GROMACS .gro file of N, CA, C and O in nm:
model
  420
    1MET      N    1   1.450  -0.347   0.103
    1MET     CA    2   1.306  -0.347   0.093
    1MET      C    3   1.244  -0.282   0.214
    1MET      O    4   1.128  -0.302   0.246
    2GLY      N    5   1.313  -0.201   0.285
    2GLY     CA    6   1.252  -0.131   0.397
    2GLY      C    7   1.230  -0.220   0.516
    2GLY      O    8   1.273  -0.334   0.521
    3GLY      N    9   1.163  -0.168   0.617
    3GLY     CA   10   1.136  -0.244   0.738
    3GLY      C   11   0.996  -0.298   0.742
    3GLY      O   12   0.932  -0.295   0.845
    4TYR      N   13   0.946  -0.348   0.632
    4TYR     CA   14   0.809  -0.393   0.623
    4TYR      C   15   0.802  -0.544   0.631
    4TYR      O   16   0.892  -0.614   0.592
    5THR      N   17   0.690  -0.593   0.679
    5THR     CA   18   0.662  -0.735   0.676
    5THR      C   19   0.565  -0.757   0.561
    5THR      O   20   0.457  -0.699   0.559
    6ILE      N   21   0.605  -0.838   0.464
    6ILE     CA   22   0.522  -0.861   0.347
    6ILE      C   23   0.475  -1.005   0.347
    6ILE      O   24   0.554  -1.096   0.365
    7SER      N   25   0.345  -1.023   0.330
    7SER     CA   26   0.293  -1.158   0.314
    7SER      C   27   0.192  -1.157   0.201
    7SER      O   28   0.126  -1.057   0.177
    8THR      N   29   0.185  -1.265   0.129
    8THR     CA   30   0.091  -1.277   0.018
    8THR      C   31  -0.023  -1.367   0.063
    8THR      O   32   0.000  -1.478   0.110
    9LEU      N   33  -0.143  -1.318   0.049
    9LEU     CA   34  -0.262  -1.393   0.087
    9LEU      C   35  -0.336  -1.437  -0.038
    9LEU      O   36  -0.336  -1.367  -0.138
   10THR      N   37  -0.399  -1.550  -0.032
   10THR     CA   38  -0.489  -1.591  -0.139
   10THR      C   39  -0.628  -1.596  -0.079
   10THR      O   40  -0.654  -1.671   0.013
   11THR      N   41  -0.715  -1.510  -0.130
   11THR     CA   42  -0.851  -1.508  -0.082
   11THR      C   43  -0.936  -1.594  -0.175
   11THR      O   44  -0.908  -1.605  -0.294
   12HIS      N   45  -1.037  -1.655  -0.121
   12HIS     CA   46  -1.121  -1.744  -0.201
   12HIS      C   47  -1.258  -1.681  -0.222
   12HIS      O   48  -1.335  -1.667  -0.130
   13ARG      N   49  -1.280  -1.641  -0.344
   13ARG     CA   50  -1.411  -1.592  -0.385
   13ARG      C   51  -1.458  -1.688  -0.493
   13ARG      O   52  -1.428  -1.805  -0.486
   14ARG      N   53  -1.528  -1.640  -0.592
   14ARG     CA   54  -1.561  -1.726  -0.706
   14ARG      C   55  -1.430  -1.773  -0.771
   14ARG      O   56  -1.412  -1.889  -0.799
   15ASP      N   57  -1.344  -1.676  -0.797
   15ASP     CA   58  -1.211  -1.706  -0.851
   15ASP      C   59  -1.113  -1.683  -0.738
   15ASP      O   60  -1.139  -1.605  -0.648
   16GLU      N   61  -1.001  -1.748  -0.744
   16GLU     CA   62  -0.899  -1.720  -0.644
   16GLU      C   63  -0.829  -1.591  -0.684
   16GLU      O   64  -0.789  -1.574  -0.798
   17THR      N   65  -0.819  -1.499  -0.591
   17THR     CA   66  -0.757  -1.371  -0.616
   17THR      C   67  -0.635  -1.358  -0.527
   17THR      O   68  -0.646  -1.380  -0.407
   18GLU      N   69  -0.523  -1.326  -0.586
   18GLU     CA   70  -0.404  -1.307  -0.505
   18GLU      C   71  -0.396  -1.162  -0.460
   18GLU      O   72  -0.419  -1.071  -0.537
   19GLN      N   73  -0.366  -1.145  -0.334
   19GLN     CA   74  -0.360  -1.013  -0.274
   19GLN      C   75  -0.233  -1.007  -0.190
   19GLN      O   76  -0.197  -1.103  -0.124
   20THR      N   77  -0.163  -0.895  -0.194
   20THR     CA   78  -0.043  -0.878  -0.114
   20THR      C   79  -0.073  -0.781  -0.003
   20THR      O   80  -0.128  -0.674  -0.026
   21ARG      N   81  -0.037  -0.819   0.118
   21ARG     CA   82  -0.061  -0.733   0.234
   21ARG      C   83   0.074  -0.698   0.297
   21ARG      O   84   0.157  -0.784   0.316
   22VAL      N   85   0.091  -0.570   0.329
   22VAL     CA   86   0.212  -0.522   0.394
   22VAL      C   87   0.173  -0.456   0.524
   22VAL      O   88   0.082  -0.373   0.527
   23TRP      N   89   0.240  -0.493   0.631
   23TRP     CA   90   0.223  -0.421   0.757
   23TRP      C   91   0.336  -0.321   0.766
   23TRP      O   92   0.451  -0.353   0.743
   24TYR      N   93   0.303  -0.197   0.796
   24TYR     CA   94   0.406  -0.096   0.807
   24TYR      C   95   0.401  -0.035   0.946
   24TYR      O   96   0.302  -0.043   1.016
   25ASP      N   97   0.510   0.025   0.984
   25ASP     CA   98   0.522   0.088   1.114
   25ASP      C   99   0.534   0.238   1.091
   25ASP      O  100   0.630   0.284   1.032
   26CYS      N  101   0.435   0.314   1.139
   26CYS     CA  102   0.432   0.458   1.116
   26CYS      C  103   0.551   0.531   1.178
   26CYS      O  104   0.579   0.644   1.143
   27ASP      N  105   0.620   0.469   1.273
   27ASP     CA  106   0.733   0.535   1.338
   27ASP      C  107   0.864   0.514   1.264
   27ASP      O  108   0.965   0.570   1.303
   28ARG      N  109   0.865   0.437   1.159
   28ARG     CA  110   0.987   0.412   1.083
   28ARG      C  111   1.021   0.533   0.997
   28ARG      O  112   0.940   0.621   0.975
   29SER      N  113   1.142   0.532   0.944
   29SER     CA  114   1.183   0.642   0.858
   29SER      C  115   1.125   0.629   0.717
   29SER      O  116   1.123   0.725   0.643
   30GLU      N  117   1.076   0.510   0.679
   30GLU     CA  118   1.014   0.493   0.549
   30GLU      C  119   0.873   0.552   0.551
   30GLU      O  120   0.808   0.554   0.654
   31THR      N  121   0.829   0.598   0.438
   31THR     CA  122   0.696   0.658   0.429
   31THR      C  123   0.594   0.554   0.382
   31THR      O  124   0.630   0.449   0.330
   32ILE      N  125   0.468   0.587   0.399
   32ILE     CA  126   0.361   0.498   0.353
   32ILE      C  127   0.366   0.484   0.201
   32ILE      O  128   0.340   0.377   0.148
   33SER      N  129   0.405   0.589   0.131
   33SER     CA  130   0.415   0.578  -0.016
   33SER      C  131   0.524   0.479  -0.055
   33SER      O  132   0.509   0.405  -0.153
   34GLU      N  133   0.633   0.471   0.022
   34GLU     CA  134   0.736   0.370  -0.004
   34GLU      C  135   0.682   0.230   0.024
   34GLU      O  136   0.710   0.136  -0.051
   35ALA      N  137   0.605   0.215   0.130
   35ALA     CA  138   0.544   0.086   0.161
   35ALA      C  139   0.452   0.041   0.048
   35ALA      O  140   0.449  -0.077   0.012
   36ILE      N  141   0.378   0.134  -0.009
   36ILE     CA  142   0.288   0.102  -0.121
   36ILE      C  143   0.369   0.052  -0.240
   36ILE      O  144   0.335  -0.048  -0.303
   37LEU      N  145   0.478   0.122  -0.272
   37LEU     CA  146   0.561   0.081  -0.385
   37LEU      C  147   0.621  -0.058  -0.363
   37LEU      O  148   0.622  -0.141  -0.453
   38PHE      N  149   0.671  -0.085  -0.242
   38PHE     CA  150   0.728  -0.217  -0.213
   38PHE      C  151   0.622  -0.326  -0.221
   38PHE      O  152   0.647  -0.434  -0.272
   39ALA      N  153   0.501  -0.296  -0.171
   39ALA     CA  154   0.393  -0.395  -0.176
   39ALA      C  155   0.351  -0.421  -0.320
   39ALA      O  156   0.329  -0.537  -0.359
   40ALA      N  157   0.339  -0.316  -0.400
   40ALA     CA  158   0.301  -0.333  -0.540
   40ALA      C  159   0.408  -0.410  -0.616
   40ALA      O  160   0.376  -0.496  -0.698
   41ALA      N  161   0.534  -0.381  -0.588
   41ALA     CA  162   0.644  -0.453  -0.654
   41ALA      C  163   0.643  -0.600  -0.614
   41ALA      O  164   0.664  -0.689  -0.698
   42GLU      N  165   0.617  -0.627  -0.487
   42GLU     CA  166   0.608  -0.765  -0.440
   42GLU      C  167   0.491  -0.837  -0.508
   42GLU      O  168   0.503  -0.950  -0.553
   43HIS      N  169   0.378  -0.769  -0.518
   43HIS     CA  170   0.259  -0.826  -0.582
   43HIS      C  171   0.286  -0.857  -0.729
   43HIS      O  172   0.244  -0.961  -0.780
   44ARG      N  173   0.354  -0.767  -0.797
   44ARG     CA  174   0.385  -0.783  -0.940
   44ARG      C  175   0.511  -0.865  -0.964
   44ARG      O  176   0.543  -0.897  -1.078
   45ASP      N  177   0.584  -0.896  -0.856
   45ASP     CA  178   0.711  -0.968  -0.866
   45ASP      C  179   0.808  -0.894  -0.959
   45ASP      O  180   0.859  -0.950  -1.056
   46CYS      N  181   0.828  -0.766  -0.929
   46CYS     CA  182   0.918  -0.683  -1.009
   46CYS      C  183   0.992  -0.587  -0.916
   46CYS      O  184   0.966  -0.582  -0.796
   47ASP      N  185   1.080  -0.510  -0.972
   47ASP     CA  186   1.152  -0.408  -0.897
   47ASP      C  187   1.063  -0.284  -0.888
   47ASP      O  188   0.991  -0.253  -0.983
   48PRO      N  189   1.065  -0.213  -0.775
   48PRO     CA  190   0.981  -0.093  -0.763
   48PRO      C  191   1.005   0.010  -0.873
   48PRO      O  192   0.914   0.084  -0.911
   49THR      N  193   1.127   0.014  -0.929
   49THR     CA  194   1.157   0.110  -1.036
   49THR      C  195   1.084   0.077  -1.166
   49THR      O  196   1.076   0.161  -1.255
   50GLU      N  197   1.032  -0.044  -1.177
   50GLU     CA  198   0.958  -0.084  -1.297
   50GLU      C  199   0.811  -0.041  -1.293
   50GLU      O  200   0.739  -0.054  -1.392
   51LEU      N  201   0.767   0.011  -1.180
   51LEU     CA  202   0.628   0.054  -1.163
   51LEU      C  203   0.613   0.199  -1.206
   51LEU      O  204   0.708   0.278  -1.200
   52PRO      N  205   0.491   0.238  -1.246
   52PRO     CA  206   0.469   0.380  -1.279
   52PRO      C  207   0.481   0.465  -1.152
   52PRO      O  208   0.462   0.415  -1.041
   53PRO      N  209   0.511   0.593  -1.167
   53PRO     CA  210   0.520   0.681  -1.050
   53PRO      C  211   0.388   0.684  -0.973
   53PRO      O  212   0.282   0.706  -1.031
   54LEU      N  213   0.396   0.658  -0.844
   54LEU     CA  214   0.277   0.658  -0.759
   54LEU      C  215   0.210   0.795  -0.760
   54LEU      O  216   0.087   0.807  -0.753
   55SER      N  217   0.290   0.900  -0.774
   55SER     CA  218   0.237   1.037  -0.771
   55SER      C  219   0.143   1.068  -0.887
   55SER      O  220   0.070   1.166  -0.884
   56GLU      N  221   0.142   0.983  -0.990
   56GLU     CA  222   0.047   1.001  -1.101
   56GLU      C  223  -0.093   0.954  -1.063
   56GLU      O  224  -0.189   0.982  -1.134
   57TYR      N  225  -0.106   0.883  -0.950
   57TYR     CA  226  -0.234   0.825  -0.910
   57TYR      C  227  -0.288   0.879  -0.778
   57TYR      O  228  -0.406   0.868  -0.753
   58VAL      N  229  -0.199   0.931  -0.695
   58VAL     CA  230  -0.241   0.979  -0.564
   58VAL      C  231  -0.142   1.087  -0.518
   58VAL      O  232  -0.027   1.088  -0.561
   59ASP      N  233  -0.187   1.176  -0.435
   59ASP     CA  234  -0.100   1.279  -0.378
   59ASP      C  235  -0.015   1.213  -0.268
   59ASP      O  236  -0.063   1.192  -0.157
   60THR      N  237   0.108   1.179  -0.302
   60THR     CA  238   0.193   1.106  -0.208
   60THR      C  239   0.225   1.187  -0.083
   60THR      O  240   0.235   1.130   0.026
   61ASP      N  241   0.241   1.317  -0.098
   61ASP     CA  242   0.266   1.400   0.021
   61ASP      C  243   0.149   1.392   0.118
   61ASP      O  244   0.167   1.381   0.239
   62ALA      N  245   0.028   1.396   0.065
   62ALA     CA  246  -0.092   1.392   0.149
   62ALA      C  247  -0.105   1.258   0.221
   62ALA      O  248  -0.131   1.255   0.342
   63ILE      N  249  -0.085   1.148   0.150
   63ILE     CA  250  -0.101   1.019   0.218
   63ILE      C  251   0.012   0.993   0.318
   63ILE      O  252  -0.010   0.931   0.420
   64ASN      N  253   0.132   1.045   0.288
   64ASN     CA  254   0.242   1.031   0.385
   64ASN      C  255   0.210   1.104   0.514
   64ASN      O  256   0.240   1.056   0.623
   65VAL      N  257   0.149   1.221   0.504
   65VAL     CA  258   0.113   1.298   0.623
   65VAL      C  259  -0.003   1.233   0.696
   65VAL      O  260   0.001   1.213   0.817
   66LEU      N  261  -0.108   1.196   0.623
   66LEU     CA  262  -0.227   1.142   0.687
   66LEU      C  263  -0.209   1.000   0.741
   66LEU      O  264  -0.273   0.963   0.838
   67PHE      N  265  -0.123   0.922   0.678
   67PHE     CA  266  -0.109   0.782   0.716
   67PHE      C  267   0.030   0.748   0.768
   67PHE      O  268   0.075   0.636   0.751
   68GLY      N  269   0.098   0.842   0.831
   68GLY     CA  270   0.224   0.797   0.885
   68GLY      C  271   0.318   0.898   0.943
   68GLY      O  272   0.379   0.871   1.045
   69GLU      N  273   0.339   1.010   0.880
   69GLU     CA  274   0.438   1.102   0.933
   69GLU      C  275   0.401   1.148   1.072
   69GLU      O  276   0.288   1.184   1.099
   70ASP      N  277   0.498   1.146   1.158
   70ASP     CA  278   0.476   1.189   1.297
   70ASP      C  279   0.543   1.323   1.316
   70ASP      O  280   0.662   1.333   1.340
   71SER      N  281   0.465   1.427   1.299
   71SER     CA  282   0.516   1.562   1.310
   71SER      C  283   0.412   1.647   1.383
   71SER      O  284   0.293   1.627   1.366
   72PRO      N  285   0.458   1.743   1.464
   72PRO     CA  286   0.362   1.827   1.538
   72PRO      C  287   0.264   1.900   1.448
   72PRO      O  288   0.153   1.930   1.488
   73THR      N  289   0.305   1.929   1.325
   73THR     CA  290   0.215   2.003   1.235
   73THR      C  291   0.135   1.912   1.144
   73THR      O  292   0.057   1.958   1.064
   74SER      N  293   0.156   1.781   1.155
   74SER     CA  294   0.085   1.686   1.068
   74SER      C  295  -0.057   1.662   1.117
   74SER      O  296  -0.078   1.636   1.235
   75PRO      N  297  -0.153   1.667   1.026
   75PRO     CA  298  -0.291   1.635   1.064
   75PRO      C  299  -0.316   1.485   1.054
   75PRO      O  300  -0.416   1.442   0.997
   76ALA      N  301  -0.226   1.403   1.105
   76ALA     CA  302  -0.237   1.258   1.091
   76ALA      C  303  -0.372   1.208   1.144
   76ALA      O  304  -0.424   1.259   1.243
   77LEU      N  305  -0.424   1.107   1.077
   77LEU     CA  306  -0.551   1.048   1.116
   77LEU      C  307  -0.532   0.954   1.234
   77LEU      O  308  -0.436   0.880   1.240
   78SER      N  309  -0.626   0.957   1.327
   78SER     CA  310  -0.621   0.858   1.434
   78SER      C  311  -0.683   0.727   1.387
   78SER      O  312  -0.642   0.620   1.426
   79ARG      N  313  -0.784   0.737   1.299
   79ARG     CA  314  -0.846   0.620   1.236
   79ARG      C  315  -0.890   0.659   1.097
   79ARG      O  316  -0.943   0.768   1.076
   80GLY      N  317  -0.869   0.570   1.004
   80GLY     CA  318  -0.914   0.598   0.869
   80GLY      C  319  -0.860   0.497   0.769
   80GLY      O  320  -0.771   0.420   0.801
   81ALA      N  321  -0.917   0.501   0.650
   81ALA     CA  322  -0.875   0.412   0.543
   81ALA      C  323  -0.893   0.484   0.410
   81ALA      O  324  -0.971   0.578   0.399
   82LEU      N  325  -0.818   0.439   0.311
   82LEU     CA  326  -0.824   0.497   0.178
   82LEU      C  327  -0.805   0.386   0.076
   82LEU      O  328  -0.718   0.301   0.093
   83GLU      N  329  -0.885   0.388  -0.029
   83GLU     CA  330  -0.870   0.295  -0.141
   83GLU      C  331  -0.855   0.377  -0.267
   83GLU      O  332  -0.928   0.474  -0.288
   84PHE      N  333  -0.758   0.339  -0.352
   84PHE     CA  334  -0.741   0.408  -0.479
   84PHE      C  335  -0.682   0.313  -0.582
   84PHE      O  336  -0.624   0.209  -0.548
   85ASP      N  337  -0.700   0.348  -0.709
   85ASP     CA  338  -0.644   0.271  -0.819
   85ASP      C  339  -0.501   0.315  -0.843
   85ASP      O  340  -0.470   0.435  -0.839
   86TYR      N  341  -0.415   0.218  -0.868
   86TYR     CA  342  -0.276   0.243  -0.903
   86TYR      C  343  -0.249   0.160  -1.028
   86TYR      O  344  -0.212   0.044  -1.020
   87GLY      N  345  -0.274   0.221  -1.143
   87GLY     CA  346  -0.266   0.147  -1.267
   87GLY      C  347  -0.372   0.040  -1.268
   87GLY      O  348  -0.490   0.068  -1.245
   88ASP      N  349  -0.330  -0.085  -1.289
   88ASP     CA  350  -0.426  -0.196  -1.290
   88ASP      C  351  -0.431  -0.266  -1.154
   88ASP      O  352  -0.475  -0.380  -1.145
   89LEU      N  353  -0.390  -0.195  -1.050
   89LEU     CA  354  -0.397  -0.246  -0.913
   89LEU      C  355  -0.492  -0.161  -0.831
   89LEU      O  356  -0.518  -0.046  -0.864
   90VAL      N  357  -0.541  -0.219  -0.723
   90VAL     CA  358  -0.620  -0.145  -0.624
   90VAL      C  359  -0.538  -0.146  -0.495
   90VAL      O  360  -0.489  -0.251  -0.454
   91VAL      N  361  -0.523  -0.030  -0.434
   91VAL     CA  362  -0.447  -0.015  -0.310
   91VAL      C  363  -0.543   0.024  -0.200
   91VAL      O  364  -0.622   0.116  -0.215
   92ASP      N  365  -0.535  -0.049  -0.089
   92ASP     CA  366  -0.610  -0.015   0.033
   92ASP      C  367  -0.507   0.012   0.142
   92ASP      O  368  -0.421  -0.072   0.167
   93ILE      N  369  -0.517   0.129   0.205
   93ILE     CA  370  -0.429   0.160   0.318
   93ILE      C  371  -0.516   0.201   0.436
   93ILE      O  372  -0.628   0.249   0.418
   94ASP      N  373  -0.465   0.178   0.555
   94ASP     CA  374  -0.539   0.221   0.673
   94ASP      C  375  -0.442   0.262   0.783
   94ASP      O  376  -0.322   0.238   0.776
   95THR      N  377  -0.497   0.328   0.881
   95THR     CA  378  -0.416   0.379   0.992
   95THR      C  379  -0.379   0.270   1.091
   95THR      O  380  -0.299   0.294   1.181
   96VAL      N  381  -0.434   0.151   1.075
   96VAL     CA  382  -0.398   0.038   1.160
   96VAL      C  383  -0.256  -0.007   1.128
   96VAL      O  384  -0.187  -0.063   1.211
   97GLY      N  385  -0.211   0.019   1.006
   97GLY     CA  386  -0.077  -0.016   0.966
   97GLY      C  387  -0.069  -0.119   0.857
   97GLY      O  388   0.026  -0.195   0.851
   98THR      N  389  -0.168  -0.123   0.769
   98THR     CA  390  -0.163  -0.219   0.659
   98THR      C  391  -0.176  -0.151   0.525
   98THR      O  392  -0.241  -0.046   0.512
   99VAL      N  393  -0.114  -0.212   0.428
   99VAL     CA  394  -0.127  -0.177   0.287
   99VAL      C  395  -0.167  -0.306   0.218
   99VAL      O  396  -0.100  -0.407   0.235
  100GLU      N  397  -0.277  -0.303   0.145
  100GLU     CA  398  -0.319  -0.421   0.071
  100GLU      C  399  -0.322  -0.386  -0.077
  100GLU      O  400  -0.374  -0.282  -0.115
  101ILE      N  401  -0.264  -0.474  -0.156
  101ILE     CA  402  -0.258  -0.456  -0.301
  101ILE      C  403  -0.329  -0.574  -0.364
  101ILE      O  404  -0.306  -0.689  -0.328
  102ARG      N  405  -0.415  -0.547  -0.461
  102ARG     CA  406  -0.481  -0.655  -0.535
  102ARG      C  407  -0.501  -0.608  -0.679
  102ARG      O  408  -0.498  -0.489  -0.709
  103ASP      N  409  -0.521  -0.705  -0.765
  103ASP     CA  410  -0.550  -0.673  -0.905
  103ASP      C  411  -0.688  -0.611  -0.914
  103ASP      O  412  -0.780  -0.653  -0.843
  104ALA      N  413  -0.702  -0.510  -1.000
  104ALA     CA  414  -0.834  -0.452  -1.024
  104ALA      C  415  -0.918  -0.556  -1.095
  104ALA      O  416  -0.868  -0.632  -1.177
  105GLU      N  417  -1.044  -0.561  -1.061
  105GLU     CA  418  -1.131  -0.662  -1.123
  105GLU      C  419  -1.208  -0.602  -1.237
  105GLU      O  420  -1.234  -0.491  -1.247
   0.00000   0.00000   0.00000
């Protein structure tokens, strides 16, 4: 499951919503797109291979460069965040090193 720390949070709104948060390390050999897949699989309690291809919802090469790859030619962000739909999930990623997965409302 990579070198990620995964924890499941329960936030209290009107309804209780379960959200999975993953902290990732941009210096690891795993990419942010892999962290997203592991977090989504953890949230859904399934194997990552059971999920739809992430590339159908977001440009994985772009997010890997902007949110993690350490390369002299990479235009990596010093600060930033991105939210996108991944099937019936919402994914929030940021340059602080977190991936948050929650059910779309």
